[in-house]
Amino acid sequence: MISGIRVAAGLPESGVEGFAFSHHQALDAVRVGMLSRTDRWLFDYAELDVIAMLSTHLDEARWFVRREPGGLAGSGEPATTLRTTLKCYLDTERSLNTTAELLHVARNTVAYRIQRAEQLRGGRSRSGGCNFRLRWRSRRSSATSC
């Protein structure tokens, strides 16, 4: 890849209106990409849609980021372990057994961690209008295959 070259892509749509909408999404992906500190060359709206929507209103996004993770936002190892477990649990469609297998821990350990994560978040991972998994989709964990 040529240094400094970036590519942004919107979702495929049909017709003239679809093309215009996809172009708007690509522009949003570019905007998010310019805010990013990564050296990625491809900014795909399909991966950045939630970030693009949140970053349209930065004050609301900052409030959302402070509110949503609650006690899970900590930087220590316990909070990191809970975030990793919760992400894996949501990635596996809330399967305690699959999460336990992937993280190499007991099923009851996963159940405890999920319960603890929900307590730290104020019990919101099962309720609320927006799917919690979507909110954390962009957070990648290198510690697991989840």
Coordinates of N, CA, C and O in Angstrom, one line a residue:
M1 N 0.8 -1.2 0.0 CA 0.0 0.0 0.0 C 0.9 1.2 0.0 O 1.8 1.3 0.7
I2 N 0.5 2.2 -0.8 CA 1.2 3.5 -0.9 C 1.0 4.2 0.4 O -0.1 4.4 0.9
S3 N 2.1 4.7 1.0 CA 2.0 5.5 2.2 C 1.0 6.7 2.1 O 1.1 7.4 1.1
G4 N 0.1 6.8 3.1 CA -0.8 8.0 3.1 C -2.1 7.8 2.3 O -2.9 8.6 2.4
I5 N -2.2 6.7 1.6 CA -3.4 6.4 0.9 C -4.4 5.7 1.8 O -4.0 4.7 2.4
R6 N -5.6 6.2 1.8 CA -6.7 5.5 2.6 C -7.9 5.3 1.7 O -8.1 6.1 0.8
V7 N -8.6 4.2 2.0 CA -9.8 3.9 1.2 C -11.0 3.8 2.2 O -10.8 3.2 3.3
A8 N -12.1 4.3 1.8 CA -13.3 4.2 2.7 C -14.4 3.6 1.8 O -14.5 3.9 0.6
A9 N -15.3 2.8 2.4 CA -16.3 2.1 1.7 C -17.6 2.1 2.5 O -17.6 1.9 3.7
G10 N -18.7 2.4 1.8 CA -20.1 2.3 2.4 C -20.6 1.0 2.1 O -20.0 0.1 1.4
L11 N -21.8 0.7 2.6 CA -22.5 -0.5 2.3 C -23.1 -0.5 0.9 O -23.5 0.5 0.4
P12 N -23.1 -1.7 0.2 CA -23.6 -1.8 -1.1 C -25.1 -1.5 -1.1 O -25.8 -2.1 -0.3
E13 N -25.6 -0.6 -2.0 CA -27.0 -0.3 -2.1 C -27.3 -0.3 -3.6 O -26.4 -0.2 -4.4
S14 N -28.6 -0.3 -3.9 CA -28.9 -0.3 -5.4 C -29.6 1.0 -5.8 O -30.2 1.7 -4.9
G15 N -29.5 1.3 -7.0 CA -30.1 2.5 -7.6 C -29.3 3.8 -7.2 O -28.3 3.7 -6.5
V16 N -29.8 4.9 -7.8 CA -29.1 6.2 -7.6 C -29.2 6.6 -6.1 O -28.2 7.0 -5.5
E17 N -30.3 6.4 -5.5 CA -30.5 6.8 -4.1 C -29.6 5.9 -3.2 O -29.0 6.4 -2.3
G18 N -29.5 4.6 -3.6 CA -28.6 3.7 -2.8 C -27.2 4.1 -3.0 O -26.4 4.0 -2.0
F19 N -26.8 4.5 -4.2 CA -25.4 4.9 -4.4 C -25.1 6.2 -3.6 O -24.0 6.2 -2.9
A20 N -26.0 7.1 -3.5 CA -25.8 8.3 -2.8 C -25.7 8.0 -1.3 O -24.9 8.6 -0.6
F21 N -26.6 7.1 -0.8 CA -26.5 6.7 0.6 C -25.2 6.0 0.9 O -24.6 6.3 2.0
S22 N -24.8 5.1 0.1 CA -23.5 4.4 0.3 C -22.3 5.4 0.3 O -21.4 5.3 1.1
H23 N -22.4 6.4 -0.6 CA -21.4 7.4 -0.7 C -21.3 8.2 0.7 O -20.3 8.5 1.2
H24 N -22.5 8.6 1.2 CA -22.6 9.3 2.5 C -22.0 8.4 3.6 O -21.2 8.9 4.4
Q25 N -22.2 7.1 3.6 CA -21.6 6.2 4.6 C -20.1 6.2 4.4 O -19.4 6.2 5.4
A26 N -19.6 6.2 3.2 CA -18.2 6.2 3.0 C -17.5 7.5 3.5 O -16.5 7.5 4.1
L27 N -18.2 8.6 3.3 CA -17.8 9.9 3.9 C -17.7 9.8 5.4 O -16.8 10.3 6.0
D28 N -18.7 9.2 6.0 CA -18.7 9.0 7.5 C -17.5 8.1 7.9 O -16.9 8.4 8.9
A29 N -17.2 7.1 7.1 CA -16.1 6.2 7.4 C -14.8 7.0 7.3 O -13.9 6.8 8.1
V30 N -14.7 7.9 6.3 CA -13.5 8.7 6.2 C -13.4 9.6 7.4 O -12.3 9.7 8.0
R31 N -14.5 10.2 7.8 CA -14.4 11.1 9.0 C -14.0 10.3 10.2 O -13.1 10.8 11.0
V32 N -14.5 9.1 10.4 CA -14.1 8.3 11.6 C -12.6 7.9 11.4 O -11.8 8.0 12.4
G33 N -12.2 7.6 10.2 CA -10.8 7.2 10.0 C -9.9 8.3 10.3 O -8.8 8.1 10.8
M34 N -10.3 9.6 10.0 CA -9.4 10.7 10.2 C -9.3 11.0 11.8 O -8.3 11.6 12.2
L35 N -10.3 10.6 12.5 CA -10.2 10.7 14.0 C -9.4 9.6 14.6 O -9.0 9.7 15.8
S36 N -9.2 8.5 13.9 CA -8.6 7.3 14.4 C -7.1 7.5 14.5 O -6.4 8.3 13.8
R37 N -6.5 6.8 15.5 CA -5.0 6.9 15.7 C -4.3 5.7 15.0 O -3.1 5.5 15.2
T38 N -5.1 4.8 14.4 CA -4.5 3.6 13.8 C -3.9 3.9 12.5 O -4.2 4.9 11.9
D39 N -3.1 3.0 12.0 CA -2.5 3.2 10.7 C -3.2 2.3 9.6 O -2.6 1.9 8.7
R40 N -4.5 2.0 9.8 CA -5.3 1.2 8.9 C -5.4 2.0 7.6 O -5.5 3.2 7.6
W41 N -5.5 1.3 6.5 CA -5.7 1.9 5.2 C -7.1 1.8 4.7 O -7.6 2.6 3.8
L42 N -7.9 0.8 5.2 CA -9.3 0.6 4.8 C -10.2 1.0 6.0 O -10.1 0.4 7.1
F43 N -11.2 1.8 5.7 CA -12.2 2.2 6.6 C -13.6 1.8 6.1 O -14.1 2.4 5.2
D44 N -14.1 0.7 6.6 CA -15.3 0.1 6.1 C -16.5 0.5 7.0 O -16.4 0.2 8.2
Y45 N -17.4 1.1 6.4 CA -18.6 1.6 7.2 C -19.3 0.4 7.9 O -19.7 0.6 9.0
A46 N -19.3 -0.8 7.4 CA -19.9 -1.9 8.0 C -19.2 -2.2 9.4 O -19.9 -2.7 10.3
E47 N -18.0 -1.9 9.5 CA -17.3 -2.0 10.8 C -17.3 -0.8 11.7 O -17.1 -0.9 12.9
L48 N -17.6 0.3 11.1 CA -17.5 1.6 11.8 C -18.9 2.3 12.0 O -18.9 3.4 12.5
D49 N -20.0 1.6 11.7 CA -21.3 2.3 11.7 C -21.7 2.9 13.0 O -22.1 4.0 13.1
V50 N -21.5 2.1 14.1 CA -21.8 2.6 15.4 C -20.9 3.8 15.8 O -21.4 4.8 16.3
I51 N -19.6 3.7 15.6 CA -18.7 4.7 15.9 C -19.1 6.0 15.0 O -19.1 7.1 15.6
A52 N -19.4 5.8 13.8 CA -19.8 6.9 12.9 C -21.0 7.6 13.4 O -21.0 8.9 13.5
M53 N -22.0 6.8 13.8 CA -23.2 7.5 14.4 C -22.9 8.2 15.7 O -23.4 9.3 15.9
L54 N -22.2 7.6 16.6 CA -21.9 8.2 17.8 C -21.0 9.4 17.7 O -21.1 10.4 18.4
S55 N -20.1 9.4 16.7 CA -19.2 10.5 16.6 C -19.8 11.7 15.9 O -19.1 12.7 15.8
T56 N -21.0 11.6 15.4 CA -21.7 12.7 14.8 C -22.0 13.8 15.9 O -21.9 15.0 15.6
H57 N -22.3 13.3 17.1 CA -22.6 14.2 18.2 C -21.6 13.8 19.3 O -21.9 13.0 20.2
L58 N -20.5 14.5 19.3 CA -19.4 14.1 20.2 C -19.7 14.3 21.6 O -19.3 13.4 22.4
D59 N -20.5 15.3 22.0 CA -20.8 15.4 23.4 C -21.7 14.3 23.9 O -21.5 13.7 25.0
E60 N -22.6 13.9 23.1 CA -23.5 12.7 23.4 C -22.7 11.4 23.4 O -22.9 10.6 24.3
A61 N -21.7 11.3 22.5 CA -20.9 10.1 22.5 C -20.0 10.0 23.7 O -19.9 9.0 24.3
R62 N -19.5 11.2 24.2 CA -18.7 11.2 25.4 C -19.5 10.7 26.6 O -19.1 9.9 27.4
W63 N -20.7 11.2 26.7 CA -21.6 10.8 27.7 C -22.0 9.4 27.7 O -21.9 8.7 28.7
F64 N -22.2 8.9 26.5 CA -22.5 7.4 26.2 C -21.4 6.6 26.7 O -21.5 5.6 27.4
V65 N -20.1 7.0 26.4 CA -19.0 6.2 26.7 C -18.7 6.2 28.2 O -18.3 5.2 28.8
R66 N -19.0 7.3 28.9 CA -18.9 7.3 30.3 C -20.0 6.5 31.0 O -19.8 5.8 32.0
R67 N -21.2 6.6 30.5 CA -22.4 5.9 31.1 C -22.4 4.4 30.9 O -22.6 3.6 31.8
E68 N -22.2 4.0 29.6 CA -22.5 2.6 29.3 C -21.6 1.5 30.0 O -22.2 0.6 30.6
P69 N -20.3 1.6 30.0 CA -19.5 0.5 30.6 C -19.6 0.5 32.1 O -19.3 -0.5 32.7
G70 N -20.0 1.7 32.7 CA -20.0 1.7 34.2 C -18.7 1.3 34.8 O -17.6 1.7 34.3
G71 N -18.7 0.4 35.7 CA -17.5 -0.1 36.4 C -16.7 -1.0 35.5 O -15.5 -1.3 35.9
L72 N -17.1 -1.3 34.4 CA -16.3 -2.2 33.4 C -15.3 -1.3 32.7 O -14.4 -1.9 32.1
A73 N -15.3 0.0 32.9 CA -14.4 0.9 32.2 C -13.0 0.9 32.9 O -12.1 1.5 32.3
G74 N -12.9 0.3 34.0 CA -11.6 0.3 34.7 C -10.4 -0.3 33.9 O -10.6 -1.0 33.0
S75 N -9.2 0.2 34.3 CA -8.1 -0.3 33.5 C -7.3 -1.5 34.1 O -6.4 -2.0 33.6
G76 N -7.8 -1.9 35.3 CA -7.1 -3.0 36.0 C -7.5 -4.3 35.4 O -8.4 -4.5 34.6
E77 N -6.7 -5.4 35.8 CA -6.9 -6.7 35.3 C -8.3 -7.3 35.6 O -8.9 -7.9 34.7
P78 N -8.9 -7.0 36.8 CA -10.3 -7.6 37.0 C -11.3 -7.0 36.0 O -12.1 -7.8 35.4
A79 N -11.3 -5.7 35.7 CA -12.2 -5.1 34.7 C -11.9 -5.7 33.3 O -12.8 -6.0 32.5
T80 N -10.6 -5.8 33.0 CA -10.3 -6.3 31.7 C -10.8 -7.8 31.5 O -11.3 -8.1 30.4
T81 N -10.6 -8.6 32.5 CA -11.1 -10.0 32.5 C -12.6 -10.0 32.3 O -13.1 -10.8 31.5
L82 N -13.3 -9.1 33.0 CA -14.8 -9.1 32.9 C -15.2 -8.6 31.5 O -16.1 -9.2 30.9
R83 N -14.5 -7.6 30.9 CA -14.9 -7.1 29.6 C -14.6 -8.2 28.6 O -15.4 -8.5 27.7
T84 N -13.5 -8.9 28.7 CA -13.2 -10.0 27.8 C -14.2 -11.1 27.8 O -14.7 -11.6 26.8
T85 N -14.6 -11.5 29.0 CA -15.6 -12.5 29.2 C -16.9 -12.1 28.7 O -17.6 -12.9 27.9
L86 N -17.3 -10.9 28.9 CA -18.6 -10.4 28.5 C -18.6 -10.3 26.9 O -19.6 -10.7 26.3
K87 N -17.5 -9.8 26.3 CA -17.5 -9.8 24.9 C -17.6 -11.2 24.3 O -18.3 -11.4 23.3
C88 N -16.9 -12.1 24.8 CA -16.9 -13.5 24.3 C -18.3 -14.1 24.5 O -18.8 -14.7 23.6
Y89 N -18.9 -13.8 25.6 CA -20.3 -14.3 25.9 C -21.3 -13.8 24.9 O -22.1 -14.5 24.3
L90 N -21.2 -12.5 24.6 CA -22.1 -11.9 23.6 C -21.7 -12.3 22.2 O -22.6 -12.6 21.4
D91 N -20.5 -12.5 21.9 CA -20.0 -13.0 20.6 C -20.5 -14.4 20.3 O -20.7 -14.8 19.2
T92 N -20.7 -15.2 21.4 CA -21.2 -16.6 21.2 C -22.7 -16.7 21.5 O -23.1 -17.8 21.8
E93 N -23.4 -15.6 21.3 CA -24.8 -15.6 21.4 C -25.3 -16.0 22.8 O -26.2 -16.8 23.0
R94 N -24.5 -15.6 23.8 CA -24.8 -15.8 25.2 C -24.8 -17.3 25.6 O -25.5 -17.7 26.5
S95 N -23.8 -18.0 25.1 CA -23.6 -19.4 25.5 C -22.5 -19.5 26.5 O -21.4 -19.2 26.3
L96 N -23.0 -19.9 27.7 CA -22.0 -20.0 28.8 C -21.0 -21.1 28.5 O -19.8 -21.0 28.8
N97 N -21.5 -22.2 27.9 CA -20.7 -23.4 27.7 C -19.6 -23.0 26.6 O -18.4 -23.3 26.8
T98 N -20.0 -22.4 25.5 CA -19.0 -22.1 24.5 C -18.0 -21.1 25.0 O -16.8 -21.2 24.7
T99 N -18.5 -20.1 25.7 CA -17.6 -19.1 26.3 C -16.6 -19.7 27.2 O -15.4 -19.4 27.1
A100 N -17.1 -20.6 28.1 CA -16.1 -21.3 29.0 C -15.1 -22.1 28.2 O -13.9 -22.1 28.6
E101 N -15.5 -22.8 27.1 CA -14.5 -23.5 26.3 C -13.5 -22.6 25.7 O -12.3 -22.9 25.7
L102 N -14.0 -21.5 25.1 CA -13.0 -20.6 24.4 C -12.1 -19.9 25.4 O -10.9 -19.6 25.0
L103 N -12.5 -19.6 26.6 CA -11.7 -18.9 27.6 C -10.9 -19.9 28.5 O -10.1 -19.5 29.3
H104 N -11.2 -21.2 28.3 CA -10.5 -22.2 29.1 C -10.8 -22.0 30.6 O -9.8 -22.1 31.4
V105 N -12.0 -21.8 30.9 CA -12.4 -21.7 32.3 C -13.7 -22.5 32.6 O -14.3 -22.9 31.6
A106 N -14.1 -22.7 33.8 CA -15.3 -23.4 34.1 C -16.6 -22.6 33.7 O -16.5 -21.4 33.8
R107 N -17.6 -23.3 33.4 CA -18.9 -22.7 33.1 C -19.4 -21.8 34.2 O -19.8 -20.6 34.0
N108 N -19.2 -22.2 35.4 CA -19.6 -21.4 36.6 C -18.8 -20.1 36.7 O -19.3 -19.1 37.2
T109 N -17.5 -20.2 36.3 CA -16.7 -19.0 36.3 C -17.3 -18.0 35.4 O -17.3 -16.8 35.7
V110 N -17.7 -18.4 34.2 CA -18.2 -17.5 33.2 C -19.5 -16.9 33.8 O -19.8 -15.7 33.7
A111 N -20.4 -17.8 34.3 CA -21.6 -17.3 34.9 C -21.4 -16.2 36.0 O -22.1 -15.2 36.0
Y112 N -20.4 -16.4 36.8 CA -20.1 -15.5 37.9 C -19.6 -14.2 37.2 O -20.0 -13.1 37.7
R113 N -18.7 -14.3 36.3 CA -18.1 -13.1 35.6 C -19.2 -12.3 34.9 O -19.2 -11.0 35.0
I114 N -20.2 -12.9 34.3 CA -21.3 -12.2 33.6 C -22.2 -11.5 34.7 O -22.5 -10.4 34.5
Q115 N -22.4 -12.2 35.7 CA -23.2 -11.6 36.8 C -22.5 -10.4 37.4 O -23.1 -9.4 37.6
R116 N -21.2 -10.5 37.6 CA -20.4 -9.4 38.1 C -20.4 -8.2 37.1 O -20.5 -7.1 37.5
A117 N -20.2 -8.5 35.9 CA -20.2 -7.5 34.8 C -21.5 -6.7 34.8 O -21.6 -5.5 34.7
E118 N -22.6 -7.5 34.9 CA -23.9 -6.9 34.9 C -24.1 -6.0 36.2 O -24.7 -4.9 36.1
Q119 N -23.6 -6.4 37.3 CA -23.7 -5.6 38.5 C -22.9 -4.3 38.3 O -23.4 -3.2 38.7
L120 N -21.7 -4.4 37.7 CA -20.9 -3.2 37.5 C -21.5 -2.2 36.5 O -21.3 -1.0 36.6
R121 N -22.3 -2.8 35.6 CA -22.9 -1.9 34.6 C -24.3 -1.5 35.1 O -25.1 -0.9 34.3
G122 N -24.8 -1.9 36.2 CA -26.1 -1.6 36.7 C -27.2 -2.5 36.2 O -28.3 -2.1 36.0
G123 N -26.8 -3.7 35.8 CA -27.8 -4.7 35.3 C -28.3 -4.4 33.9 O -29.4 -4.9 33.5
R124 N -27.5 -3.7 33.1 CA -28.1 -3.2 31.8 C -27.7 -4.1 30.6 O -28.2 -3.8 29.5
S125 N -26.9 -5.1 30.7 CA -26.5 -5.9 29.5 C -27.7 -6.7 28.9 O -27.6 -7.2 27.8
R126 N -28.7 -7.0 29.7 CA -29.9 -7.8 29.2 C -31.0 -6.9 28.9 O -32.0 -7.3 28.3
S127 N -31.0 -5.6 29.3 CA -32.1 -4.7 29.0 C -31.6 -3.5 28.2 O -30.5 -3.4 27.9
G128 N -32.5 -2.6 27.9 CA -32.2 -1.4 27.2 C -32.5 -1.5 25.8 O -32.7 -2.6 25.2
G129 N -32.7 -0.3 25.1 CA -33.1 -0.3 23.8 C -32.1 -0.7 22.7 O -32.4 -1.1 21.6
C130 N -30.8 -0.6 23.0 CA -29.8 -0.9 22.1 C -29.0 -2.1 22.5 O -28.7 -2.3 23.6
N131 N -28.7 -2.9 21.5 CA -28.1 -4.2 21.8 C -26.6 -3.9 22.3 O -25.8 -3.3 21.6
F132 N -26.3 -4.4 23.5 CA -25.0 -4.1 24.1 C -23.9 -4.6 23.2 O -22.8 -4.0 23.1
R133 N -24.1 -5.7 22.5 CA -23.0 -6.3 21.7 C -22.6 -5.3 20.6 O -21.5 -5.1 20.3
L134 N -23.6 -4.6 20.0 CA -23.3 -3.6 19.0 C -22.4 -2.5 19.6 O -21.5 -2.0 18.9
R135 N -22.7 -2.1 20.8 CA -22.0 -1.0 21.5 C -20.5 -1.4 21.7 O -19.7 -0.5 21.6
W136 N -20.2 -2.6 21.9 CA -18.9 -3.1 22.1 C -18.2 -3.8 21.0 O -17.1 -4.3 21.1
R137 N -18.9 -3.8 19.8 CA -18.4 -4.5 18.7 C -17.0 -4.1 18.2 O -16.2 -4.9 17.8
S138 N -16.8 -2.8 18.3 CA -15.5 -2.3 17.8 C -14.3 -2.6 18.8 O -13.2 -2.4 18.4
R139 N -14.6 -3.0 20.0 CA -13.6 -3.3 21.0 C -13.1 -4.7 20.7 O -13.7 -5.6 20.9
R140 N -11.9 -4.8 20.2 CA -11.3 -6.1 19.9 C -10.4 -6.6 21.1 O -9.7 -5.8 21.6
S141 N -10.5 -7.8 21.4 CA -9.7 -8.4 22.5 C -8.7 -9.3 21.9 O -9.1 -10.3 21.2
S142 N -7.5 -9.1 22.1 CA -6.4 -10.0 21.6 C -6.2 -11.2 22.5 O -5.5 -12.1 22.1
A143 N -6.8 -11.2 23.6 CA -6.6 -12.3 24.6 C -7.3 -13.5 24.3 O -7.0 -14.6 24.7
T144 N -8.4 -13.5 23.4 CA -9.2 -14.7 23.1 C -9.5 -14.7 21.6 O -9.3 -13.7 20.9
S145 N -10.1 -15.8 21.2 CA -10.5 -15.9 19.8 C -11.9 -15.4 19.7 O -12.5 -15.4 18.6
C146 N -12.5 -14.9 20.7 CA -13.9 -14.4 20.7 C -14.0 -13.0 20.1 O -13.1 -12.2 20.2

